[in-house]
PDB file of C-alpha atoms in Angstrom:
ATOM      1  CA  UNK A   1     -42.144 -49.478 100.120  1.00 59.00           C
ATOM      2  CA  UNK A   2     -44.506 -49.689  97.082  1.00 72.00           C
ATOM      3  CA  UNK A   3     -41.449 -50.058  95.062  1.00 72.00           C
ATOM      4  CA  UNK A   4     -40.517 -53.284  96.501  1.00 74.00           C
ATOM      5  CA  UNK A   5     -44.062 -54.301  96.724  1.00 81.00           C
ATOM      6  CA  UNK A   6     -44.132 -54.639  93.066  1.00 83.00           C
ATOM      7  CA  UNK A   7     -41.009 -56.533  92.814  1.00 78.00           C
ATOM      8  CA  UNK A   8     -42.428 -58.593  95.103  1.00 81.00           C
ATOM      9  CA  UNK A   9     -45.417 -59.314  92.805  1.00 85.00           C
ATOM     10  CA  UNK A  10     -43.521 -60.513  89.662  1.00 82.00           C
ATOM     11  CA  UNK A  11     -41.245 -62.704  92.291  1.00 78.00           C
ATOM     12  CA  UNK A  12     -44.203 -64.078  92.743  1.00 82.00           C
ATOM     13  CA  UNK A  13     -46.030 -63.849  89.354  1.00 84.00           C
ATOM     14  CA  UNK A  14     -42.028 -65.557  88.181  1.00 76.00           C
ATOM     15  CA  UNK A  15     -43.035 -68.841  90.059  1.00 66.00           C
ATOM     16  CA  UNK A  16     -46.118 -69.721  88.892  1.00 76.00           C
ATOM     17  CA  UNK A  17     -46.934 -71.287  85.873  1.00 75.00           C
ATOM     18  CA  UNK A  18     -50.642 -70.859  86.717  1.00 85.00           C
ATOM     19  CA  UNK A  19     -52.582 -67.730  87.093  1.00 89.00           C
ATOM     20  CA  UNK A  20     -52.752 -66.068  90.614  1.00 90.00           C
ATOM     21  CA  UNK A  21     -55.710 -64.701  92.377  1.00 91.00           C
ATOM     22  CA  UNK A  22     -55.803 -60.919  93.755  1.00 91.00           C
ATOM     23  CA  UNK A  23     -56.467 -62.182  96.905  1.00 91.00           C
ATOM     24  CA  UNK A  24     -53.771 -64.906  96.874  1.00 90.00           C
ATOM     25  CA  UNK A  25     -51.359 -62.148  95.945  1.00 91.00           C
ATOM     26  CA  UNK A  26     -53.237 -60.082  98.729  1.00 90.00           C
ATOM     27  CA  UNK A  27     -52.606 -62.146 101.574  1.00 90.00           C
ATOM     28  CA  UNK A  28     -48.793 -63.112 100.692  1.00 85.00           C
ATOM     29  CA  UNK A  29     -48.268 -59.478 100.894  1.00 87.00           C
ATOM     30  CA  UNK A  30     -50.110 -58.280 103.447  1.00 88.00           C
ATOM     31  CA  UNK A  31     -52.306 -55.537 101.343  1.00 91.00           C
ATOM     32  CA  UNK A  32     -55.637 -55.697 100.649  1.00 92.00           C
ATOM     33  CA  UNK A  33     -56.749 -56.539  96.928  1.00 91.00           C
ATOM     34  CA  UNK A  34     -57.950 -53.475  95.970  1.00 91.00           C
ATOM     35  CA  UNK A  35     -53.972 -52.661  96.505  1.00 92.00           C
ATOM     36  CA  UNK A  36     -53.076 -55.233  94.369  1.00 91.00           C
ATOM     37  CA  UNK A  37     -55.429 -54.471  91.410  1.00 91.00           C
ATOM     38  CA  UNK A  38     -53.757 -50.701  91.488  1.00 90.00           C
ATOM     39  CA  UNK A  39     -50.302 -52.038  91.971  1.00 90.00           C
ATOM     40  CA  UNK A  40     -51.025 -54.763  88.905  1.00 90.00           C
ATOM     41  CA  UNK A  41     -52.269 -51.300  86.912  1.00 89.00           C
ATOM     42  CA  UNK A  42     -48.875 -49.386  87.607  1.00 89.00           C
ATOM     43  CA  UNK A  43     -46.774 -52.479  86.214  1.00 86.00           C
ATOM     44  CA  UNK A  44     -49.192 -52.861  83.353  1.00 86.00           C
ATOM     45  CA  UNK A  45     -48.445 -49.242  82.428  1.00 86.00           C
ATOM     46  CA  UNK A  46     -44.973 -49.428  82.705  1.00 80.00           C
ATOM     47  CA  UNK A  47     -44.397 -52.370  80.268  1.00 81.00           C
ATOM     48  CA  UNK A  48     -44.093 -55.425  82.367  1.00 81.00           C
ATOM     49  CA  UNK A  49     -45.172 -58.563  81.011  1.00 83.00           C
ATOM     50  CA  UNK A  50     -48.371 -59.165  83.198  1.00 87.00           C
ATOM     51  CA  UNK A  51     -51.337 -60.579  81.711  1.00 86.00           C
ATOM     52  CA  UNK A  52     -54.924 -61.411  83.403  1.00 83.00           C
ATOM     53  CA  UNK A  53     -57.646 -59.767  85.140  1.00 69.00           C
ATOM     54  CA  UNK A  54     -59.257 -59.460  88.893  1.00 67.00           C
ATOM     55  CA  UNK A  55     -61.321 -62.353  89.264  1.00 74.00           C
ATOM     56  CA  UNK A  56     -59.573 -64.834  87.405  1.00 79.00           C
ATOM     57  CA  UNK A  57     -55.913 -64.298  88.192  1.00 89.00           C
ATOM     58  CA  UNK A  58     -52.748 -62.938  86.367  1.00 91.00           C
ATOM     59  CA  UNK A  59     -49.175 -64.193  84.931  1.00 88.00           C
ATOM     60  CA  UNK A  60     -45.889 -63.971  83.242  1.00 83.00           C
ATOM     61  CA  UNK A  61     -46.944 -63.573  79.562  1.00 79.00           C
ATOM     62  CA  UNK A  62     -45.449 -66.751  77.775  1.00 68.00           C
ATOM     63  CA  UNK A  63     -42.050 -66.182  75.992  1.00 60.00           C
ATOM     64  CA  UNK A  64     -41.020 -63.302  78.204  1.00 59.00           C
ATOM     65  CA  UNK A  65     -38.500 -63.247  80.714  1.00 53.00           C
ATOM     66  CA  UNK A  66     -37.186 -61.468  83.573  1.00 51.00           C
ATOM     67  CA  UNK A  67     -34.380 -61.042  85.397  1.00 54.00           C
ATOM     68  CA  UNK A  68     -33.434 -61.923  88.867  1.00 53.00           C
ATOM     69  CA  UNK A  69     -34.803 -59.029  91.093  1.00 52.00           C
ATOM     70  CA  UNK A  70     -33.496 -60.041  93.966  1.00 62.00           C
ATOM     71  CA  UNK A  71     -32.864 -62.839  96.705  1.00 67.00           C
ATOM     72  CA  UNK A  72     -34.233 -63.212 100.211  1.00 70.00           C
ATOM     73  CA  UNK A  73     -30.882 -64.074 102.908  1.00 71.00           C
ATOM     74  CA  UNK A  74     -32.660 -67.696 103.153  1.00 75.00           C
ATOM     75  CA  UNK A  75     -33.429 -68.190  99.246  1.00 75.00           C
ATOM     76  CA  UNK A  76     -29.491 -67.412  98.585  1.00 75.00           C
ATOM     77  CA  UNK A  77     -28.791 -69.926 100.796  1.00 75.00           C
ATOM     78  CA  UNK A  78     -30.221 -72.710  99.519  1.00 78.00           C
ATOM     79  CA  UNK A  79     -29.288 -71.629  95.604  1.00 79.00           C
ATOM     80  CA  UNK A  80     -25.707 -71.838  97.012  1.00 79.00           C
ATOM     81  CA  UNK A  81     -26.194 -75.349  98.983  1.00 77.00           C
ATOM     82  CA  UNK A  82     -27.533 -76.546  95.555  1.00 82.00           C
ATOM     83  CA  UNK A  83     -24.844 -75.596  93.579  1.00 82.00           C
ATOM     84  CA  UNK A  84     -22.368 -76.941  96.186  1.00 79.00           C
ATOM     85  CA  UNK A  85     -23.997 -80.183  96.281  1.00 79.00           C
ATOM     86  CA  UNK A  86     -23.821 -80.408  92.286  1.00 80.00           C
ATOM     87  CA  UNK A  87     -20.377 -79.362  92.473  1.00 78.00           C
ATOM     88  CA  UNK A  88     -19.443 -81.843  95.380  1.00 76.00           C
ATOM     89  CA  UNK A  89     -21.358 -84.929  93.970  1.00 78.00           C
ATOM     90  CA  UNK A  90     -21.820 -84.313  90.364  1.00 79.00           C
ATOM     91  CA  UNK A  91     -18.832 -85.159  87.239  1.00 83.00           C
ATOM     92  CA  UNK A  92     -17.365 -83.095  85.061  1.00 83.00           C
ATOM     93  CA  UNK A  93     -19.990 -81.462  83.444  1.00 86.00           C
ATOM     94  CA  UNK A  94     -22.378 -81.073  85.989  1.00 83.00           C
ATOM     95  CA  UNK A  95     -19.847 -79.326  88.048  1.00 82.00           C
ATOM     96  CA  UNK A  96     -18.708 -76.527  85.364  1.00 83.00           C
ATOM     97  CA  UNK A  97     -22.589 -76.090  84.872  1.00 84.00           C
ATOM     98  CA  UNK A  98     -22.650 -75.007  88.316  1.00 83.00           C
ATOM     99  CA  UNK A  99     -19.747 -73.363  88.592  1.00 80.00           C
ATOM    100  CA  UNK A 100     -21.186 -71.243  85.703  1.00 81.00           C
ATOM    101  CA  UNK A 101     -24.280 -70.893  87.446  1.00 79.00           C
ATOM    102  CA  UNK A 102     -22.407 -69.524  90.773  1.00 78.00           C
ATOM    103  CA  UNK A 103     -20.995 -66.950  88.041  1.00 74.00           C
ATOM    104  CA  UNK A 104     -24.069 -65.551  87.065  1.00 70.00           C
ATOM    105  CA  UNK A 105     -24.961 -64.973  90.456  1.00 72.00           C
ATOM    106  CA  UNK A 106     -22.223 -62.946  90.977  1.00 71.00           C
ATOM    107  CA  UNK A 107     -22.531 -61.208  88.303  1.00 63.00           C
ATOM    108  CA  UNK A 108     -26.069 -60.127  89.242  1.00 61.00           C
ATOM    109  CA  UNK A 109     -25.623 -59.879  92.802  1.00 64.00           C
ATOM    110  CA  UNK A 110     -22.368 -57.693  92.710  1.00 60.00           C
ATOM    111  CA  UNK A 111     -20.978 -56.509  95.840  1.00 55.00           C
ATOM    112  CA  UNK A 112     -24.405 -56.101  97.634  1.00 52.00           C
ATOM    113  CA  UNK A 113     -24.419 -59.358  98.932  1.00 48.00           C
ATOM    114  CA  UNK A 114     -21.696 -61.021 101.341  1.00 47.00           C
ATOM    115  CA  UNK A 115     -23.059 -64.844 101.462  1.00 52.00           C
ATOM    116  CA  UNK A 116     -20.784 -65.768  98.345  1.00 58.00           C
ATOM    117  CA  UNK A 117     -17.584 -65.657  99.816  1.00 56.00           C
ATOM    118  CA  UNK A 118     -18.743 -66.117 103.862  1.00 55.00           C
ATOM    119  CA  UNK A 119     -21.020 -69.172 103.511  1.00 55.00           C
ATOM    120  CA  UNK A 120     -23.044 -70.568 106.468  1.00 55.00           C
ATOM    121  CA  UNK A 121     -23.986 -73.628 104.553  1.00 57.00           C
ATOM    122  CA  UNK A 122     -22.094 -76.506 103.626  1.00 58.00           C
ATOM    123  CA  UNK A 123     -21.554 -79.871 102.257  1.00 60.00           C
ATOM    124  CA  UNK A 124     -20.129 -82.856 104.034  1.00 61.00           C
ATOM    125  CA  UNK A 125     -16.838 -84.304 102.636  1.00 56.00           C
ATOM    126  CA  UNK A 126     -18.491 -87.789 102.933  1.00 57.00           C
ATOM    127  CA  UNK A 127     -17.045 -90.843 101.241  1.00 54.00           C
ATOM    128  CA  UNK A 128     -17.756 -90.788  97.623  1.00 51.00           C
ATOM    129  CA  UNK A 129     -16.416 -92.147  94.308  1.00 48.00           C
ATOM    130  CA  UNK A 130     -13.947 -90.295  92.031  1.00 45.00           C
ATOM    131  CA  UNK A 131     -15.985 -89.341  89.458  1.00 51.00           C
ATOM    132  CA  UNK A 132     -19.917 -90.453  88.825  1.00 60.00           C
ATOM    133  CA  UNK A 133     -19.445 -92.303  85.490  1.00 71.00           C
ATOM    134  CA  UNK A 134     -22.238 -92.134  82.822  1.00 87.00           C
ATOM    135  CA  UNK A 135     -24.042 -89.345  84.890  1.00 89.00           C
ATOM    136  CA  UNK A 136     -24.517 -87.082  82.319  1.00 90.00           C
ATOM    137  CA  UNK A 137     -25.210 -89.184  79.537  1.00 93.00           C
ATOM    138  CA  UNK A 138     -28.321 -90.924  82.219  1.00 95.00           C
ATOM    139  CA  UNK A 139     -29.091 -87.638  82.936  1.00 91.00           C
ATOM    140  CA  UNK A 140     -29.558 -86.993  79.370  1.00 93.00           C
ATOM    141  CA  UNK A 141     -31.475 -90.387  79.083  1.00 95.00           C
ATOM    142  CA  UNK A 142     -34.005 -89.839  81.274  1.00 95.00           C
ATOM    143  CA  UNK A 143     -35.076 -86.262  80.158  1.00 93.00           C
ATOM    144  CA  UNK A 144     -35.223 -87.659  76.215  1.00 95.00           C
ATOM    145  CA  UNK A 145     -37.301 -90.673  77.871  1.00 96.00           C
ATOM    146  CA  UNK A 146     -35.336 -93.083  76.489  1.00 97.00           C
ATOM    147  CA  UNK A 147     -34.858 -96.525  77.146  1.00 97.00           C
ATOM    148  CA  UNK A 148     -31.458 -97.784  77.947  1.00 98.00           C
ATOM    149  CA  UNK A 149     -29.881-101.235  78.082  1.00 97.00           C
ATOM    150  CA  UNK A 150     -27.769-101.662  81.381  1.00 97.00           C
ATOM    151  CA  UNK A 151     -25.510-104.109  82.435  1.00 96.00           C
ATOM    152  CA  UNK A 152     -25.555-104.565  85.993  1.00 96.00           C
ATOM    153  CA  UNK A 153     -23.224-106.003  88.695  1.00 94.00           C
ATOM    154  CA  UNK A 154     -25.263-107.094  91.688  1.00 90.00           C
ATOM    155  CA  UNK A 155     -23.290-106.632  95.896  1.00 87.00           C
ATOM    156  CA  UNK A 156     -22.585-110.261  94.745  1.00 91.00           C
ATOM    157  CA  UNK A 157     -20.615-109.405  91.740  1.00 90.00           C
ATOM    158  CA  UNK A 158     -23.223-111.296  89.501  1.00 94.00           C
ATOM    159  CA  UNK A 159     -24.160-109.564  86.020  1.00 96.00           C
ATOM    160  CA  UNK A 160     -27.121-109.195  84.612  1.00 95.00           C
ATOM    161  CA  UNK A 161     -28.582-107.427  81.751  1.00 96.00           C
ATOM    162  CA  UNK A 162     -31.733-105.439  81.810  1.00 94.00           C
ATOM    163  CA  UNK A 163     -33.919-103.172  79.353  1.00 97.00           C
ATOM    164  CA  UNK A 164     -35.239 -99.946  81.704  1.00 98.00           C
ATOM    165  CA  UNK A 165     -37.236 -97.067  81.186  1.00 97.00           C
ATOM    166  CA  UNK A 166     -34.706 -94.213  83.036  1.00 97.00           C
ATOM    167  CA  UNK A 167     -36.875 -92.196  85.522  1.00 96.00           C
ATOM    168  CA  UNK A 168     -34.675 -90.209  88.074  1.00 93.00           C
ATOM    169  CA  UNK A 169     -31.326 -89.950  89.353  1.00 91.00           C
ATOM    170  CA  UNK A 170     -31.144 -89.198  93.407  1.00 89.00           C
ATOM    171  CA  UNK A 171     -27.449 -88.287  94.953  1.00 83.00           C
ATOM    172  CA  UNK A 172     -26.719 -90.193  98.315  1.00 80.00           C
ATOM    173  CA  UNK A 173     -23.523 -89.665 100.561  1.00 72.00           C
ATOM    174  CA  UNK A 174     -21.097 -92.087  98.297  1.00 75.00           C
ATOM    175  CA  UNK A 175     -23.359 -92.773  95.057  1.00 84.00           C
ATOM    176  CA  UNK A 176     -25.317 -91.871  92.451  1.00 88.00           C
ATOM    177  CA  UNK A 177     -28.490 -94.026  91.736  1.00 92.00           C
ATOM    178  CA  UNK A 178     -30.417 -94.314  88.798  1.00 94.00           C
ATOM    179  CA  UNK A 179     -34.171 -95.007  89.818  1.00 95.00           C
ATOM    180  CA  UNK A 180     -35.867 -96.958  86.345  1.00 97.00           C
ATOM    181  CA  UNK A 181     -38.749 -98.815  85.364  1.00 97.00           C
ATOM    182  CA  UNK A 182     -37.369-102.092  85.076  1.00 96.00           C
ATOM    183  CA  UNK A 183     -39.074-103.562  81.651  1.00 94.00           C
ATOM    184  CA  UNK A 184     -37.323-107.146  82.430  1.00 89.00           C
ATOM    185  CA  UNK A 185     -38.394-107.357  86.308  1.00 91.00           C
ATOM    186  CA  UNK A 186     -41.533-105.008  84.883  1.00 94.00           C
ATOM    187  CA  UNK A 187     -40.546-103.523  88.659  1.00 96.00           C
ATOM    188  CA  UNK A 188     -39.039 -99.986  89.633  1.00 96.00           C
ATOM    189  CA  UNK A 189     -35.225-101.091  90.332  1.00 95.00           C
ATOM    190  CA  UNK A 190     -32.446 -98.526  91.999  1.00 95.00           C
ATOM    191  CA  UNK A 191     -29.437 -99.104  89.647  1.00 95.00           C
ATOM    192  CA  UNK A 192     -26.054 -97.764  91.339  1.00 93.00           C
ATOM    193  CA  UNK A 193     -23.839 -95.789  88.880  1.00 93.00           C
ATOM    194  CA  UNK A 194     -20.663 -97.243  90.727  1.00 91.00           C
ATOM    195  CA  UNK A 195     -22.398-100.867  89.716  1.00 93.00           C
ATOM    196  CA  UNK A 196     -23.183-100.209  86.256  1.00 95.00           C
ATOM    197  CA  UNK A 197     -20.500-102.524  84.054  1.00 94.00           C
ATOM    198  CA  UNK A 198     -22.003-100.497  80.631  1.00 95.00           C
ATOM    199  CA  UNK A 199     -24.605 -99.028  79.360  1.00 96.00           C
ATOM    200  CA  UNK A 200     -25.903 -97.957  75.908  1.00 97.00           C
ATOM    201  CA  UNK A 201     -28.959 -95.647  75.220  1.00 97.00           C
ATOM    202  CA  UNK A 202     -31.036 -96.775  72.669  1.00 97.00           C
ATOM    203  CA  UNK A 203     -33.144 -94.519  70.372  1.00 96.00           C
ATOM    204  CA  UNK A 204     -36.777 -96.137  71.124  1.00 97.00           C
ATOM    205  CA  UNK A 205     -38.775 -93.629  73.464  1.00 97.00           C
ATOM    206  CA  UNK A 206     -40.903 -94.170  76.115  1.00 97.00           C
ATOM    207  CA  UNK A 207     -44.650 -92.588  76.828  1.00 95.00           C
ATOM    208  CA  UNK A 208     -45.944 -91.546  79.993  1.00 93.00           C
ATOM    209  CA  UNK A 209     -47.344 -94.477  81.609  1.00 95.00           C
ATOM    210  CA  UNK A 210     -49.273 -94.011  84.911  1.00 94.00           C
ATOM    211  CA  UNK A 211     -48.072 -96.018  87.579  1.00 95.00           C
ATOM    212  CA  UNK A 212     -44.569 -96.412  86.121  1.00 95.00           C
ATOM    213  CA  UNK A 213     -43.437 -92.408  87.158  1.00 94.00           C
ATOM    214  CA  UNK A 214     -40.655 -91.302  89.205  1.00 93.00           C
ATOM    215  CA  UNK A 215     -43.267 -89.832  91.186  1.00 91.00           C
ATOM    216  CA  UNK A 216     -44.940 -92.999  91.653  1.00 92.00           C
ATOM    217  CA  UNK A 217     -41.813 -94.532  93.013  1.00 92.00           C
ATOM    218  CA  UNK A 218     -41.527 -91.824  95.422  1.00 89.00           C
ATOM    219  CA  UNK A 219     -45.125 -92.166  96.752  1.00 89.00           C
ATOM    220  CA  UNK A 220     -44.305 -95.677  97.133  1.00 89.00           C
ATOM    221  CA  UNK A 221     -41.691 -95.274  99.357  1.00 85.00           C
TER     222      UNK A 221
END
């Protein structure tokens, strides 16, 4: 039991990138904190990577890492509905990243779990377009912050050509959309991939700008 107490911990300690209190860690577990300051002593003394003290709260030391421990019936689950929704939405390269993903599972879960091969979550064979064109490439655009000249055909077939700052890319039933700071409109705009004529990614970054964040958009909705 105390065993799987403590890999319960750095599960726990894993997820954070903030320290976490005794009693935080108390209360998730169940145990008092006097538990938890013993149980942080025993995995101090055998080597793992825990740093902090009672009072102010402790951590993954930076730079280390640790392998998967193991997954909860309901966590597995939704690491598999992820990967299937990659696989069944994404292109080319998305989908052999998760199919490489699903093979590192397996290789740490060996034959002690059954959810791999008997799923009980799936994904919808919707509608959707052959292949997401330029998903990877906007993908890579929006985590370099870098603005990107788009040519875009309206639901009317009219083109237009706009300068955007690329913010977040959201998969829908049939379509990828690009959600962008709009420099021409100086608006958020939702750019379809399917309605993109061309694009090209410039080199000129852009800085964090409060108000004009993916996560402004989304509090906007």
């Amino acid at each position: 039991m105390r065993t799987i107490r403590l890999f319960s911990i750095l599960d726990v300690l894993r997820g954070r990138k903030r320290p976490v209190s005794a009693q935080v860690l108390a209360d998730s577990l169940g145990v008092s904190v006097r538990t938890i300051y013993r149980d942080i002593a025993t995995l101090q003394s055998m080597g793992a990577p825990v740093r902090g003290e009672g009072g102010v709260g402790y951590q993954i030391e930076a730079g280390f890492f640790l392998p998967p421990l193991h997954f909860e019936q309901d966590e597995l689950d939704a690491l598999l509905l992820g990967i299937r929704m990659v696989t069944a939405r994404g292109d080319d390269t998305l989908g052999a990243a998760a199919a490489r993903v699903l093979s590192k599972i397996e290789t740490v879960l060996g034959d002690t779990e059954t959810s791999l091969n008997q799923p009980l979550l799936a994904v919808g064979a919707g509608p959707r377009q052959a292949k997401s064109s330029g998903l990877t490439d906007l993908k890579s655009a929006t985590q370099r912050r870098l603005k990107t000249k788009v040519i875009y055909k309206d639901d009317r077939g009219q083109l237009s050509e706009r300068v955007v700052r690329p913010l977040g890319l959201t998969a829908f039933e049939a379509v990828w959309v690009l959600t962008a700071w709009c420099e021409t409109r100086e608006a958020f705009r939702n750019f379809r991939l399917d309605r993109i004529a061309s694009f090209e990614i410039t080199d000129q970054r852009f800085k964090r700008e409060p108000g004009k964040e993916f996560n402004d958009y989304l509090r906007s909705l």
